[in-house]
């Protein structure tokens, strides 16, 4: 566990999820069936701050920074 942000994501934890390509940062909160909120380009998980707390009343909500955005690691460069 990293920290809890009580301003934009009340009741959510800020975590690092271990993955083979590097740790993925995510916020999670709530209880119930899992709901994953994925952001688009060029956003980060922060785009969900207005809706995630409401959804967390009914679901266990996960808001990750997808690879290459926010604090999550960027994919390795390829030859092509």
mmCIF file of N, CA, C and O in Angstrom:
data_model
loop_
_atom_site.group_PDB
_atom_site.id
_atom_site.type_symbol
_atom_site.label_atom_id
_atom_site.label_comp_id
_atom_site.label_asym_id
_atom_site.label_seq_id
_atom_site.Cartn_x
_atom_site.Cartn_y
_atom_site.Cartn_z
ATOM 1 N N UNK A 1 0.849 -1.185 0.000
ATOM 2 C CA UNK A 1 0.000 0.000 0.000
ATOM 3 C C UNK A 1 0.886 1.237 0.000
ATOM 4 O O UNK A 1 1.853 1.318 0.733
ATOM 5 N N UNK A 2 0.523 2.234 -0.832
ATOM 6 C CA UNK A 2 1.313 3.453 -0.904
ATOM 7 C C UNK A 2 0.750 4.529 0.013
ATOM 8 O O UNK A 2 1.414 5.013 0.893
ATOM 9 N N UNK A 3 -0.484 4.926 -0.221
ATOM 10 C CA UNK A 3 -1.115 5.979 0.570
ATOM 11 C C UNK A 3 -2.597 5.992 0.275
ATOM 12 O O UNK A 3 -3.065 5.330 -0.633
ATOM 13 N N UNK A 4 -3.325 6.754 1.062
ATOM 14 C CA UNK A 4 -4.747 6.935 0.812
ATOM 15 C C UNK A 4 -4.971 8.398 0.467
ATOM 16 O O UNK A 4 -4.504 9.285 1.159
ATOM 17 N N UNK A 5 -5.661 8.671 -0.633
ATOM 18 C CA UNK A 5 -5.974 10.033 -1.052
ATOM 19 C C UNK A 5 -7.389 10.331 -0.607
ATOM 20 O O UNK A 5 -8.338 9.757 -1.111
ATOM 21 N N UNK A 6 -7.541 11.210 0.360
ATOM 22 C CA UNK A 6 -8.870 11.508 0.890
ATOM 23 C C UNK A 6 -9.531 12.671 0.159
ATOM 24 O O UNK A 6 -10.675 12.984 0.439
ATOM 25 N N UNK A 7 -8.839 13.293 -0.773
ATOM 26 C CA UNK A 7 -9.398 14.442 -1.469
ATOM 27 C C UNK A 7 -10.225 14.037 -2.683
ATOM 28 O O UNK A 7 -11.419 14.286 -2.727
ATOM 29 N N UNK A 8 -9.628 13.402 -3.665
ATOM 30 C CA UNK A 8 -10.323 13.069 -4.899
ATOM 31 C C UNK A 8 -10.882 11.653 -4.922
ATOM 32 O O UNK A 8 -11.827 11.380 -5.657
ATOM 33 N N UNK A 9 -10.301 10.760 -4.155
ATOM 34 C CA UNK A 9 -10.749 9.366 -4.101
ATOM 35 C C UNK A 9 -10.975 8.969 -2.647
ATOM 36 O O UNK A 9 -10.227 8.167 -2.096
ATOM 37 N N UNK A 10 -12.001 9.497 -2.002
ATOM 38 C CA UNK A 10 -12.206 9.162 -0.595
ATOM 39 C C UNK A 10 -12.453 7.671 -0.401
ATOM 40 O O UNK A 10 -13.232 7.063 -1.127
ATOM 41 N N UNK A 11 -11.745 7.082 0.565
ATOM 42 C CA UNK A 11 -11.896 5.672 0.853
ATOM 43 C C UNK A 11 -11.126 4.745 -0.069
ATOM 44 O O UNK A 11 -11.201 3.531 0.072
ATOM 45 N N UNK A 12 -10.380 5.276 -1.008
ATOM 46 C CA UNK A 12 -9.594 4.463 -1.942
ATOM 47 C C UNK A 12 -8.154 4.366 -1.455
ATOM 48 O O UNK A 12 -7.634 5.278 -0.830
ATOM 49 N N UNK A 13 -7.525 3.239 -1.778
ATOM 50 C CA UNK A 13 -6.107 3.051 -1.501
ATOM 51 C C UNK A 13 -5.326 3.219 -2.797
ATOM 52 O O UNK A 13 -5.801 2.822 -3.858
ATOM 53 N N UNK A 14 -4.145 3.786 -2.698
ATOM 54 C CA UNK A 14 -3.226 3.897 -3.822
ATOM 55 C C UNK A 14 -2.212 2.772 -3.671
ATOM 56 O O UNK A 14 -1.536 2.676 -2.646
ATOM 57 N N UNK A 15 -2.136 1.877 -4.664
ATOM 58 C CA UNK A 15 -1.289 0.691 -4.576
ATOM 59 C C UNK A 15 -0.420 0.538 -5.811
ATOM 60 O O UNK A 15 -0.685 1.128 -6.845
ATOM 61 N N UNK A 16 0.592 -0.306 -5.662
ATOM 62 C CA UNK A 16 1.390 -0.761 -6.798
ATOM 63 C C UNK A 16 1.097 -2.246 -6.961
ATOM 64 O O UNK A 16 1.258 -3.023 -6.024
ATOM 65 N N UNK A 17 0.647 -2.633 -8.158
ATOM 66 C CA UNK A 17 0.343 -4.027 -8.462
ATOM 67 C C UNK A 17 1.523 -4.606 -9.216
ATOM 68 O O UNK A 17 1.884 -4.113 -10.281
ATOM 69 N N UNK A 18 2.147 -5.651 -8.671
ATOM 70 C CA UNK A 18 3.320 -6.213 -9.360
ATOM 71 C C UNK A 18 2.934 -6.894 -10.672
ATOM 72 O O UNK A 18 1.982 -7.665 -10.725
ATOM 73 N N UNK A 19 3.655 -6.568 -11.718
ATOM 74 C CA UNK A 19 3.450 -7.176 -13.037
ATOM 75 C C UNK A 19 4.820 -7.466 -13.637
ATOM 76 O O UNK A 19 5.818 -6.860 -13.245
ATOM 77 N N UNK A 20 4.879 -8.376 -14.594
ATOM 78 C CA UNK A 20 6.159 -8.790 -15.164
ATOM 79 C C UNK A 20 6.910 -7.639 -15.839
ATOM 80 O O UNK A 20 8.132 -7.614 -15.842
ATOM 81 N N UNK A 21 6.189 -6.665 -16.394
ATOM 82 C CA UNK A 21 6.833 -5.542 -17.084
ATOM 83 C C UNK A 21 7.069 -4.346 -16.168
ATOM 84 O O UNK A 21 7.511 -3.302 -16.609
ATOM 85 N N UNK A 22 6.765 -4.484 -14.880
ATOM 86 C CA UNK A 22 6.933 -3.401 -13.919
ATOM 87 C C UNK A 22 5.644 -3.153 -13.161
ATOM 88 O O UNK A 22 4.566 -3.515 -13.628
ATOM 89 N N UNK A 23 5.766 -2.577 -11.991
ATOM 90 C CA UNK A 23 4.610 -2.344 -11.136
ATOM 91 C C UNK A 23 3.623 -1.361 -11.760
ATOM 92 O O UNK A 23 4.016 -0.304 -12.248
ATOM 93 N N UNK A 24 2.348 -1.715 -11.718
ATOM 94 C CA UNK A 24 1.274 -0.863 -12.233
ATOM 95 C C UNK A 24 0.644 -0.130 -11.051
ATOM 96 O O UNK A 24 0.270 -0.753 -10.061
ATOM 97 N N UNK A 25 0.545 1.184 -11.152
ATOM 98 C CA UNK A 25 -0.097 1.956 -10.086
ATOM 99 C C UNK A 25 -1.603 1.909 -10.282
ATOM 100 O O UNK A 25 -2.106 2.048 -11.395
ATOM 101 N N UNK A 26 -2.328 1.731 -9.174
ATOM 102 C CA UNK A 26 -3.785 1.744 -9.255
ATOM 103 C C UNK A 26 -4.381 2.222 -7.946
ATOM 104 O O UNK A 26 -3.747 2.205 -6.908
ATOM 105 N N UNK A 27 -5.598 2.664 -8.042
ATOM 106 C CA UNK A 27 -6.398 2.994 -6.858
ATOM 107 C C UNK A 27 -7.508 1.973 -6.792
ATOM 108 O O UNK A 27 -8.057 1.572 -7.813
ATOM 109 N N UNK A 28 -7.850 1.566 -5.567
ATOM 110 C CA UNK A 28 -8.965 0.638 -5.407
ATOM 111 C C UNK A 28 -9.752 1.013 -4.162
ATOM 112 O O UNK A 28 -9.200 1.529 -3.191
ATOM 113 N N UNK A 29 -11.049 0.783 -4.254
ATOM 114 C CA UNK A 29 -11.912 1.073 -3.131
ATOM 115 C C UNK A 29 -13.275 0.452 -3.331
ATOM 116 O O UNK A 29 -13.640 0.046 -4.429
ATOM 117 N N UNK A 30 -14.040 0.366 -2.253
ATOM 118 C CA UNK A 30 -15.384 -0.180 -2.314
ATOM 119 C C UNK A 30 -15.419 -1.653 -1.996
ATOM 120 O O UNK A 30 -14.432 -2.237 -1.542
ATOM 121 N N UNK A 31 -16.576 -2.267 -2.223
ATOM 122 C CA UNK A 31 -16.775 -3.689 -1.956
ATOM 123 C C UNK A 31 -17.832 -4.219 -2.913
ATOM 124 O O UNK A 31 -18.673 -3.463 -3.397
ATOM 125 N N UNK A 32 -17.767 -5.505 -3.165
ATOM 126 C CA UNK A 32 -18.730 -6.134 -4.068
ATOM 127 C C UNK A 32 -18.038 -6.693 -5.290
ATOM 128 O O UNK A 32 -16.833 -6.968 -5.268
ATOM 129 N N UNK A 33 -18.785 -6.855 -6.363
ATOM 130 C CA UNK A 33 -18.227 -7.346 -7.627
ATOM 131 C C UNK A 33 -17.178 -6.367 -8.147
ATOM 132 O O UNK A 33 -17.303 -5.159 -7.965
ATOM 133 N N UNK A 34 -16.151 -6.903 -8.786
ATOM 134 C CA UNK A 34 -15.063 -6.061 -9.295
ATOM 135 C C UNK A 34 -15.490 -5.269 -10.522
ATOM 136 O O UNK A 34 -16.183 -5.782 -11.395
ATOM 137 N N UNK A 35 -15.035 -4.032 -10.571
ATOM 138 C CA UNK A 35 -15.265 -3.140 -11.706
ATOM 139 C C UNK A 35 -13.942 -2.450 -12.002
ATOM 140 O O UNK A 35 -13.379 -1.778 -11.129
ATOM 141 N N UNK A 36 -13.428 -2.629 -13.215
ATOM 142 C CA UNK A 36 -12.160 -2.022 -13.606
ATOM 143 C C UNK A 36 -12.455 -0.859 -14.538
ATOM 144 O O UNK A 36 -13.118 -1.032 -15.561
ATOM 145 N N UNK A 37 -11.952 0.317 -14.179
ATOM 146 C CA UNK A 37 -12.136 1.510 -14.996
ATOM 147 C C UNK A 37 -10.815 1.816 -15.700
ATOM 148 O O UNK A 37 -9.822 2.146 -15.047
ATOM 149 N N UNK A 38 -10.797 1.676 -17.016
ATOM 150 C CA UNK A 38 -9.589 1.931 -17.801
ATOM 151 C C UNK A 38 -9.709 3.271 -18.510
ATOM 152 O O UNK A 38 -10.701 3.544 -19.175
ATOM 153 N N UNK A 39 -8.684 4.085 -18.370
ATOM 154 C CA UNK A 39 -8.666 5.400 -19.011
ATOM 155 C C UNK A 39 -8.226 5.283 -20.461
ATOM 156 O O UNK A 39 -7.707 4.261 -20.892
ATOM 157 N N UNK A 40 -8.428 6.349 -21.204
ATOM 158 C CA UNK A 40 -7.997 6.409 -22.594
ATOM 159 C C UNK A 40 -6.758 7.270 -22.739
ATOM 160 O O UNK A 40 -6.138 7.681 -21.772
ATOM 161 N N UNK A 41 -6.411 7.572 -23.964
ATOM 162 C CA UNK A 41 -5.256 8.390 -24.308
ATOM 163 C C UNK A 41 -5.696 9.837 -24.403
ATOM 164 O O UNK A 41 -6.678 10.114 -25.074
ATOM 165 N N UNK A 42 -5.074 10.767 -23.801
ATOM 166 C CA UNK A 42 -3.849 10.785 -23.012
ATOM 167 C C UNK A 42 -4.123 10.926 -21.517
ATOM 168 O O UNK A 42 -3.465 11.712 -20.838
ATOM 169 N N UNK A 43 -5.058 10.229 -20.970
ATOM 170 C CA UNK A 43 -5.470 10.370 -19.581
ATOM 171 C C UNK A 43 -4.659 9.481 -18.633
ATOM 172 O O UNK A 43 -3.790 8.734 -19.065
ATOM 173 N N UNK A 44 -4.985 9.565 -17.340
ATOM 174 C CA UNK A 44 -4.486 8.655 -16.309
ATOM 175 C C UNK A 44 -5.702 8.218 -15.492
ATOM 176 O O UNK A 44 -6.833 8.640 -15.781
ATOM 177 N N UNK A 45 -5.471 7.430 -14.467
ATOM 178 C CA UNK A 45 -6.586 6.980 -13.630
ATOM 179 C C UNK A 45 -7.328 8.146 -12.978
ATOM 180 O O UNK A 45 -8.475 8.020 -12.578
ATOM 181 N N UNK A 46 -6.696 9.296 -12.887
ATOM 182 C CA UNK A 46 -7.306 10.461 -12.238
ATOM 183 C C UNK A 46 -8.590 10.920 -12.926
ATOM 184 O O UNK A 46 -9.418 11.578 -12.317
ATOM 185 N N UNK A 47 -8.785 10.542 -14.191
ATOM 186 C CA UNK A 47 -10.000 10.968 -14.893
ATOM 187 C C UNK A 47 -11.263 10.401 -14.255
ATOM 188 O O UNK A 47 -12.353 10.905 -14.487
ATOM 189 N N UNK A 48 -11.127 9.351 -13.430
ATOM 190 C CA UNK A 48 -12.286 8.691 -12.816
ATOM 191 C C UNK A 48 -12.654 9.281 -11.453
ATOM 192 O O UNK A 48 -13.575 8.798 -10.803
ATOM 193 N N UNK A 49 -11.969 10.336 -11.001
ATOM 194 C CA UNK A 49 -12.173 10.836 -9.641
ATOM 195 C C UNK A 49 -13.605 11.256 -9.343
ATOM 196 O O UNK A 49 -14.072 11.148 -8.209
ATOM 197 N N UNK A 50 -14.350 11.710 -10.339
ATOM 198 C CA UNK A 50 -15.718 12.186 -10.095
ATOM 199 C C UNK A 50 -16.731 11.050 -9.984
ATOM 200 O O UNK A 50 -17.748 11.196 -9.304
ATOM 201 N N UNK A 51 -16.474 9.913 -10.615
ATOM 202 C CA UNK A 51 -17.453 8.817 -10.645
ATOM 203 C C UNK A 51 -17.044 7.621 -9.778
ATOM 204 O O UNK A 51 -17.906 6.898 -9.269
ATOM 205 N N UNK A 52 -15.749 7.390 -9.584
ATOM 206 C CA UNK A 52 -15.285 6.211 -8.859
ATOM 207 C C UNK A 52 -15.845 6.105 -7.434
ATOM 208 O O UNK A 52 -16.289 5.027 -7.034
ATOM 209 N N UNK A 53 -15.875 7.186 -6.648
ATOM 210 C CA UNK A 53 -16.434 7.057 -5.297
ATOM 211 C C UNK A 53 -17.912 6.649 -5.296
ATOM 212 O O UNK A 53 -18.333 5.867 -4.438
ATOM 213 N N UNK A 54 -18.691 7.124 -6.249
ATOM 214 C CA UNK A 54 -20.100 6.710 -6.337
ATOM 215 C C UNK A 54 -20.213 5.232 -6.707
ATOM 216 O O UNK A 54 -21.028 4.509 -6.145
ATOM 217 N N UNK A 55 -19.404 4.785 -7.659
ATOM 218 C CA UNK A 55 -19.432 3.380 -8.069
ATOM 219 C C UNK A 55 -18.972 2.460 -6.939
ATOM 220 O O UNK A 55 -19.436 1.322 -6.824
ATOM 221 N N UNK A 56 -18.080 2.969 -6.078
ATOM 222 C CA UNK A 56 -17.542 2.161 -4.983
ATOM 223 C C UNK A 56 -18.603 1.831 -3.930
ATOM 224 O O UNK A 56 -18.383 0.972 -3.089
ATOM 225 N N UNK A 57 -19.751 2.468 -3.991
ATOM 226 C CA UNK A 57 -20.842 2.119 -3.071
ATOM 227 C C UNK A 57 -21.466 0.780 -3.445
ATOM 228 O O UNK A 57 -22.136 0.164 -2.628
ATOM 229 N N UNK A 58 -21.253 0.333 -4.683
ATOM 230 C CA UNK A 58 -21.870 -0.902 -5.177
ATOM 231 C C UNK A 58 -20.859 -1.934 -5.673
ATOM 232 O O UNK A 58 -21.216 -3.094 -5.860
ATOM 233 N N UNK A 59 -19.625 -1.504 -5.941
ATOM 234 C CA UNK A 59 -18.616 -2.374 -6.546
ATOM 235 C C UNK A 59 -17.267 -2.191 -5.856
ATOM 236 O O UNK A 59 -17.017 -1.172 -5.226
ATOM 237 N N UNK A 60 -16.393 -3.178 -6.038
ATOM 238 C CA UNK A 60 -14.974 -3.020 -5.718
ATOM 239 C C UNK A 60 -14.368 -2.424 -6.982
ATOM 240 O O UNK A 60 -14.319 -3.061 -8.031
ATOM 241 N N UNK A 61 -13.966 -1.163 -6.923
ATOM 242 C CA UNK A 61 -13.534 -0.402 -8.095
ATOM 243 C C UNK A 61 -12.009 -0.349 -8.161
ATOM 244 O O UNK A 61 -11.348 -0.026 -7.171
ATOM 245 N N UNK A 62 -11.472 -0.672 -9.333
ATOM 246 C CA UNK A 62 -10.040 -0.595 -9.597
ATOM 247 C C UNK A 62 -9.817 0.424 -10.711
ATOM 248 O O UNK A 62 -10.438 0.330 -11.766
ATOM 249 N N UNK A 63 -8.932 1.374 -10.463
ATOM 250 C CA UNK A 63 -8.593 2.411 -11.449
ATOM 251 C C UNK A 63 -7.085 2.392 -11.666
ATOM 252 O O UNK A 63 -6.344 3.087 -10.965
ATOM 253 N N UNK A 64 -6.596 1.605 -12.613
ATOM 254 C CA UNK A 64 -5.151 1.557 -12.852
ATOM 255 C C UNK A 64 -4.703 2.637 -13.835
ATOM 256 O O UNK A 64 -5.493 3.162 -14.612
ATOM 257 N N UNK A 65 -3.413 2.955 -13.755
ATOM 258 C CA UNK A 65 -2.761 3.703 -14.828
ATOM 259 C C UNK A 65 -2.265 2.635 -15.798
ATOM 260 O O UNK A 65 -1.436 1.797 -15.429
ATOM 261 N N UNK A 66 -2.778 2.642 -17.037
ATOM 262 C CA UNK A 66 -2.326 1.630 -17.987
ATOM 263 C C UNK A 66 -0.854 1.873 -18.325
ATOM 264 O O UNK A 66 -0.310 2.954 -18.079
ATOM 265 N N UNK A 67 -0.200 0.852 -18.884
ATOM 266 C CA UNK A 67 1.229 0.946 -19.178
ATOM 267 C C UNK A 67 1.553 2.175 -20.013
ATOM 268 O O UNK A 67 0.890 2.476 -20.989
ATOM 269 N N UNK A 68 2.571 2.908 -19.542
ATOM 270 C CA UNK A 68 3.023 4.089 -20.260
ATOM 271 C C UNK A 68 2.348 5.382 -19.834
ATOM 272 O O UNK A 68 2.660 6.443 -20.362
ATOM 273 N N UNK A 69 1.440 5.321 -18.886
ATOM 274 C CA UNK A 69 0.719 6.511 -18.423
ATOM 275 C C UNK A 69 0.847 6.634 -16.911
ATOM 276 O O UNK A 69 0.980 5.628 -16.212
ATOM 277 N N UNK A 70 0.775 7.879 -16.417
ATOM 278 C CA UNK A 70 0.905 8.087 -14.980
ATOM 279 C C UNK A 70 2.242 7.568 -14.492
ATOM 280 O O UNK A 70 3.273 7.785 -15.110
ATOM 281 N N UNK A 71 2.217 6.809 -13.401
ATOM 282 C CA UNK A 71 3.441 6.267 -12.818
ATOM 283 C C UNK A 71 3.716 4.846 -13.311
ATOM 284 O O UNK A 71 4.779 4.302 -13.085
ATOM 285 N N UNK A 72 2.774 4.219 -14.021
ATOM 286 C CA UNK A 72 2.990 2.873 -14.538
ATOM 287 C C UNK A 72 4.107 2.888 -15.581
ATOM 288 O O UNK A 72 4.258 3.868 -16.309
ATOM 289 N N UNK A 73 4.879 1.798 -15.659
ATOM 290 C CA UNK A 73 6.045 1.781 -16.569
ATOM 291 C C UNK A 73 5.640 1.795 -18.039
ATOM 292 O O UNK A 73 4.581 1.329 -18.412
ATOM 293 N N UNK A 74 6.543 2.348 -18.829
ATOM 294 C CA UNK A 74 6.337 2.372 -20.289
ATOM 295 C C UNK A 74 6.794 1.041 -20.878
ATOM 296 O O UNK A 74 7.722 0.421 -20.378
ATOM 297 N N UNK A 75 6.143 0.596 -21.959
ATOM 298 C CA UNK A 75 6.622 -0.618 -22.635
ATOM 299 C C UNK A 75 8.033 -0.379 -23.200
ATOM 300 O O UNK A 75 8.403 0.756 -23.527
ATOM 301 N N UNK A 76 8.806 -1.436 -23.320
ATOM 302 C CA UNK A 76 10.125 -1.329 -23.916
ATOM 303 C C UNK A 76 10.018 -0.980 -25.400
ATOM 304 O O UNK A 76 9.067 -1.393 -26.068
ATOM 305 N N UNK A 77 11.003 -0.243 -25.904
ATOM 306 C CA UNK A 77 11.030 0.083 -27.325
ATOM 307 C C UNK A 77 11.308 -1.182 -28.127
ATOM 308 O O UNK A 77 12.064 -2.045 -27.704
ATOM 309 N N UNK A 78 10.703 -1.251 -29.293
ATOM 310 C CA UNK A 78 10.978 -2.378 -30.172
ATOM 311 C C UNK A 78 11.697 -1.875 -31.433
ATOM 312 O O UNK A 78 11.729 -0.686 -31.698
ATOM 313 N N UNK A 79 12.242 -2.803 -32.187
ATOM 314 C CA UNK A 79 12.998 -2.442 -33.395
ATOM 315 C C UNK A 79 12.104 -1.788 -34.440
ATOM 316 O O UNK A 79 12.568 -0.982 -35.246
ATOM 317 N N UNK A 80 10.808 -2.134 -34.447
ATOM 318 C CA UNK A 80 9.943 -1.542 -35.466
ATOM 319 C C UNK A 80 9.141 -0.400 -34.894
ATOM 320 O O UNK A 80 8.287 0.168 -35.456
#
